[in-house]
Structure formats: structure tokens, C-alpha cells
Amino acid sequence: MSDHGIFIGWGDTVVGRERQSRKVFGEALAFMAGQQQAGNIESHEVVLLGAHGGDLQGFMLMRGDDEKLHGVISSPEW
């Protein structure tokens, strides 16, 4: 198991932009799945948070080799 990761967090959805946020969320999931299938990341997971007193509503965590993760976030697709 890898000991490197990239954390991508988000807050509340902007009222009136719910449809766009679902679209972007779906694109992000497809991107992560493609990166995993290509062997660029080891795994990815999505966490949706319930009420906890903070602004963070959820996050994605990409795990993998440090150099490969850097390559993912340096790519034009990112």
C-alpha cells in the first residue's frame, strides 16, 4: 500500500449550481477511475461527511507513488 496521497476537499454546493456540481463531480470520478486503470494512481476514494461543525462537506483521496501522483496533478487533464 502506498504512503503518498492527494487530498481534494470541497464545501457547500452553491445554490443554483447543483446541476453543474453533479456534472463536475461525475467528471472527477471518471478522471480518477481512468487514472487508476492507467496505473497512474493506486486507488481513490470518496468520503461524504455529515454534520460535524465544519465547512468541509466531503473529500476525495488519491493514493499512489509520489512521482506518479505528481505526474497526475501536473498533467493538462488535471
Tab-separated table of N, CA and C in Angstrom:
chain	number	residue	atom	x	y	z
A	1	MET	N	0.845	-1.188	0.000
A	1	MET	CA	0.000	0.000	0.000
A	1	MET	C	0.884	1.243	0.000
A	2	SER	N	0.468	2.218	-0.742
A	2	SER	CA	1.241	3.448	-0.893
A	2	SER	C	1.122	4.337	0.339
A	3	ASP	N	2.177	5.116	0.577
A	3	ASP	CA	2.135	6.042	1.710
A	3	ASP	C	2.055	7.499	1.254
A	4	HIS	N	1.691	7.734	-0.011
A	4	HIS	CA	1.514	9.085	-0.522
A	4	HIS	C	0.072	9.270	-0.971
A	5	GLY	N	-0.425	10.488	-0.849
A	5	GLY	CA	-1.792	10.758	-1.266
A	5	GLY	C	-2.000	12.222	-1.588
A	6	ILE	N	-3.074	12.478	-2.292
A	6	ILE	CA	-3.514	13.839	-2.583
A	6	ILE	C	-4.948	13.948	-2.102
A	7	PHE	N	-5.187	14.966	-1.298
A	7	PHE	CA	-6.483	15.234	-0.683
A	7	PHE	C	-7.159	16.359	-1.460
A	8	ILE	N	-8.393	16.122	-1.904
A	8	ILE	CA	-9.163	17.132	-2.616
A	8	ILE	C	-10.475	17.314	-1.860
A	9	GLY	N	-10.626	18.433	-1.189
A	9	GLY	CA	-11.812	18.669	-0.369
A	9	GLY	C	-12.742	19.692	-0.994
A	10	TRP	N	-14.003	19.663	-0.572
A	10	TRP	CA	-14.979	20.653	-1.036
A	10	TRP	C	-15.942	21.011	0.082
A	11	GLY	N	-16.558	22.178	-0.106
A	11	GLY	CA	-17.534	22.688	0.856
A	11	GLY	C	-18.946	22.581	0.299
A	12	ASP	N	-19.790	23.503	0.724
A	12	ASP	CA	-21.193	23.506	0.311
A	12	ASP	C	-21.352	23.741	-1.183
A	13	THR	N	-22.384	23.140	-1.755
A	13	THR	CA	-22.771	23.414	-3.132
A	13	THR	C	-23.424	24.787	-3.175
A	14	VAL	N	-23.096	25.566	-4.178
A	14	VAL	CA	-23.680	26.894	-4.335
A	14	VAL	C	-25.113	26.734	-4.832
A	15	VAL	N	-26.034	27.404	-4.177
A	15	VAL	CA	-27.437	27.339	-4.570
A	15	VAL	C	-27.572	27.801	-6.021
A	16	GLY	N	-28.290	27.011	-6.799
A	16	GLY	CA	-28.473	27.302	-8.210
A	16	GLY	C	-27.429	26.644	-9.104
A	17	ARG	N	-26.393	26.081	-8.509
A	17	ARG	CA	-25.331	25.431	-9.283
A	17	ARG	C	-25.268	23.931	-9.014
A	18	GLU	N	-26.328	23.373	-8.480
A	18	GLU	CA	-26.337	21.952	-8.125
A	18	GLU	C	-26.105	21.051	-9.342
A	19	ARG	N	-26.745	21.383	-10.452
A	19	ARG	CA	-26.603	20.565	-11.661
A	19	ARG	C	-25.149	20.579	-12.141
A	20	GLN	N	-24.525	21.753	-12.141
A	20	GLN	CA	-23.128	21.872	-12.560
A	20	GLN	C	-22.213	21.108	-11.595
A	21	SER	N	-22.513	21.174	-10.300
A	21	SER	CA	-21.654	20.473	-9.335
A	21	SER	C	-21.741	18.963	-9.523
A	22	ARG	N	-22.932	18.447	-9.847
A	22	ARG	CA	-23.061	16.997	-10.123
A	22	ARG	C	-22.262	16.613	-11.357
A	23	LYS	N	-22.288	17.479	-12.367
A	23	LYS	CA	-21.534	17.213	-13.595
A	23	LYS	C	-20.034	17.159	-13.308
A	24	VAL	N	-19.525	18.148	-12.578
A	24	VAL	CA	-18.098	18.203	-12.251
A	24	VAL	C	-17.706	17.014	-11.372
A	25	PHE	N	-18.561	16.658	-10.427
A	25	PHE	CA	-18.297	15.517	-9.563
A	25	PHE	C	-18.180	14.240	-10.398
A	26	GLY	N	-19.099	14.041	-11.339
A	26	GLY	CA	-19.052	12.877	-12.214
A	26	GLY	C	-17.789	12.853	-13.068
A	27	GLU	N	-17.389	14.022	-13.578
A	27	GLU	CA	-16.159	14.106	-14.368
A	27	GLU	C	-14.938	13.763	-13.515
A	28	ALA	N	-14.945	14.222	-12.273
A	28	ALA	CA	-13.827	13.920	-11.373
A	28	ALA	C	-13.743	12.419	-11.095
A	29	LEU	N	-14.883	11.776	-10.867
A	29	LEU	CA	-14.887	10.329	-10.637
A	29	LEU	C	-14.381	9.573	-11.860
A	30	ALA	N	-14.806	10.002	-13.039
A	30	ALA	CA	-14.349	9.351	-14.268
A	30	ALA	C	-12.846	9.547	-14.452
A	31	PHE	N	-12.353	10.741	-14.149
A	31	PHE	CA	-10.920	11.020	-14.251
A	31	PHE	C	-10.135	10.107	-13.319
A	32	MET	N	-10.587	9.998	-12.063
A	32	MET	CA	-9.898	9.153	-11.084
A	32	MET	C	-9.896	7.694	-11.528
A	33	ALA	N	-11.039	7.219	-12.017
A	33	ALA	CA	-11.127	5.828	-12.473
A	33	ALA	C	-10.168	5.589	-13.645
A	34	GLY	N	-10.098	6.536	-14.559
A	34	GLY	CA	-9.181	6.409	-15.688
A	34	GLY	C	-7.733	6.409	-15.257
A	35	GLN	N	-7.393	7.246	-14.276
A	35	GLN	CA	-6.022	7.291	-13.773
A	35	GLN	C	-5.656	5.985	-13.068
A	36	GLN	N	-6.614	5.406	-12.363
A	36	GLN	CA	-6.354	4.133	-11.698
A	36	GLN	C	-6.198	3.025	-12.728
A	37	GLN	N	-7.058	3.005	-13.726
A	37	GLN	CA	-6.980	1.978	-14.767
A	37	GLN	C	-5.657	2.081	-15.535
A	38	ALA	N	-5.161	3.310	-15.734
A	38	ALA	CA	-3.894	3.518	-16.446
A	38	ALA	C	-2.683	3.221	-15.573
A	39	GLY	N	-2.903	2.975	-14.278
A	39	GLY	CA	-1.803	2.686	-13.369
A	39	GLY	C	-1.103	3.914	-12.830
A	40	ASN	N	-1.707	5.087	-13.026
A	40	ASN	CA	-1.096	6.318	-12.526
A	40	ASN	C	-1.357	6.558	-11.053
A	41	ILE	N	-2.440	5.990	-10.536
A	41	ILE	CA	-2.720	6.047	-9.106
A	41	ILE	C	-3.047	4.635	-8.636
A	42	GLU	N	-2.800	4.389	-7.371
A	42	GLU	CA	-3.077	3.066	-6.809
A	42	GLU	C	-4.565	2.907	-6.509
A	43	SER	N	-5.155	3.952	-5.934
A	43	SER	CA	-6.568	3.894	-5.567
A	43	SER	C	-7.103	5.305	-5.381
A	44	HIS	N	-8.413	5.382	-5.287
A	44	HIS	CA	-9.073	6.644	-4.955
A	44	HIS	C	-10.329	6.312	-4.165
A	45	GLU	N	-10.681	7.214	-3.290
A	45	GLU	CA	-11.910	7.020	-2.538
A	45	GLU	C	-12.581	8.360	-2.304
A	46	VAL	N	-13.897	8.302	-2.165
A	46	VAL	CA	-14.710	9.488	-1.933
A	46	VAL	C	-15.328	9.359	-0.546
A	47	VAL	N	-15.283	10.443	0.210
A	47	VAL	CA	-15.885	10.475	1.538
A	47	VAL	C	-16.845	11.656	1.586
A	48	LEU	N	-18.110	11.382	1.884
A	48	LEU	CA	-19.113	12.427	2.068
A	48	LEU	C	-19.345	12.559	3.565
A	49	LEU	N	-19.205	13.763	4.080
A	49	LEU	CA	-19.289	13.983	5.515
A	49	LEU	C	-20.674	14.456	5.947
A	50	GLY	N	-21.098	14.004	7.089
A	50	GLY	CA	-22.319	14.505	7.701
A	50	GLY	C	-21.998	15.740	8.537
A	51	ALA	N	-22.989	16.230	9.224
A	51	ALA	CA	-22.816	17.420	10.064
A	51	ALA	C	-21.718	17.173	11.102
A	52	HIS	N	-20.751	18.084	11.162
A	52	HIS	CA	-19.646	17.928	12.102
A	52	HIS	C	-19.152	19.266	12.634
A	53	GLY	N	-19.811	20.360	12.272
A	53	GLY	CA	-19.433	21.666	12.786
A	53	GLY	C	-18.398	22.398	11.959
A	54	GLY	N	-18.008	21.838	10.833
A	54	GLY	CA	-17.016	22.484	9.974
A	54	GLY	C	-17.570	22.750	8.588
A	55	ASP	N	-16.744	23.360	7.747
A	55	ASP	CA	-17.157	23.712	6.388
A	55	ASP	C	-16.932	22.595	5.379
A	56	LEU	N	-16.116	21.619	5.698
A	56	LEU	CA	-15.797	20.544	4.766
A	56	LEU	C	-17.004	19.610	4.627
A	57	GLN	N	-17.469	19.432	3.379
A	57	GLN	CA	-18.623	18.569	3.115
A	57	GLN	C	-18.226	17.191	2.608
A	58	GLY	N	-17.003	17.086	2.102
A	58	GLY	CA	-16.526	15.813	1.608
A	58	GLY	C	-15.147	15.957	1.011
A	59	PHE	N	-14.577	14.816	0.633
A	59	PHE	CA	-13.260	14.855	0.005
A	59	PHE	C	-13.021	13.598	-0.806
A	60	MET	N	-12.060	13.710	-1.722
A	60	MET	CA	-11.542	12.572	-2.471
A	60	MET	C	-10.090	12.413	-2.059
A	61	LEU	N	-9.643	11.190	-2.015
A	61	LEU	CA	-8.253	10.900	-1.686
A	61	LEU	C	-7.682	9.989	-2.761
A	62	MET	N	-6.664	10.487	-3.449
A	62	MET	CA	-5.939	9.672	-4.429
A	62	MET	C	-4.695	9.147	-3.732
A	63	ARG	N	-4.428	7.864	-3.898
A	63	ARG	CA	-3.234	7.260	-3.304
A	63	ARG	C	-2.365	6.669	-4.393
A	64	GLY	N	-1.063	6.720	-4.152
A	64	GLY	CA	-0.148	6.134	-5.110
A	64	GLY	C	1.282	6.548	-4.883
A	65	ASP	N	2.112	6.233	-5.855
A	65	ASP	CA	3.521	6.593	-5.852
A	65	ASP	C	3.659	8.109	-5.960
A	66	ASP	N	4.575	8.680	-5.200
A	66	ASP	CA	4.756	10.127	-5.164
A	66	ASP	C	5.002	10.713	-6.551
A	67	GLU	N	5.892	10.114	-7.326
A	67	GLU	CA	6.212	10.637	-8.661
A	67	GLU	C	5.014	10.533	-9.603
A	68	LYS	N	4.303	9.434	-9.543
A	68	LYS	CA	3.138	9.270	-10.409
A	68	LYS	C	2.023	10.239	-10.028
A	69	LEU	N	1.813	10.443	-8.724
A	69	LEU	CA	0.805	11.408	-8.288
A	69	LEU	C	1.160	12.810	-8.772
A	70	HIS	N	2.431	13.159	-8.662
A	70	HIS	CA	2.869	14.465	-9.152
A	70	HIS	C	2.611	14.582	-10.653
A	71	GLY	N	2.835	13.492	-11.381
A	71	GLY	CA	2.557	13.481	-12.813
A	71	GLY	C	1.086	13.706	-13.117
A	72	VAL	N	0.213	13.128	-12.299
A	72	VAL	CA	-1.232	13.301	-12.495
A	72	VAL	C	-1.617	14.764	-12.315
A	73	ILE	N	-1.161	15.375	-11.223
A	73	ILE	CA	-1.578	16.758	-10.964
A	73	ILE	C	-0.834	17.770	-11.826
A	74	SER	N	0.198	17.328	-12.530
A	74	SER	CA	0.921	18.192	-13.449
A	74	SER	C	0.412	18.046	-14.880
A	75	SER	N	-0.481	17.107	-15.100
A	75	SER	CA	-0.971	16.841	-16.457
A	75	SER	C	-1.969	17.908	-16.901
A	76	PRO	N	-2.078	18.132	-18.199
A	76	PRO	CA	-3.051	19.097	-18.722
A	76	PRO	C	-4.494	18.711	-18.389
A	77	GLU	N	-4.781	17.408	-18.277
A	77	GLU	CA	-6.136	16.947	-17.951
A	77	GLU	C	-6.553	17.337	-16.531
A	78	TRP	N	-5.598	17.492	-15.663
A	78	TRP	CA	-5.880	17.853	-14.278
A	78	TRP	C	-6.518	19.210	-14.235
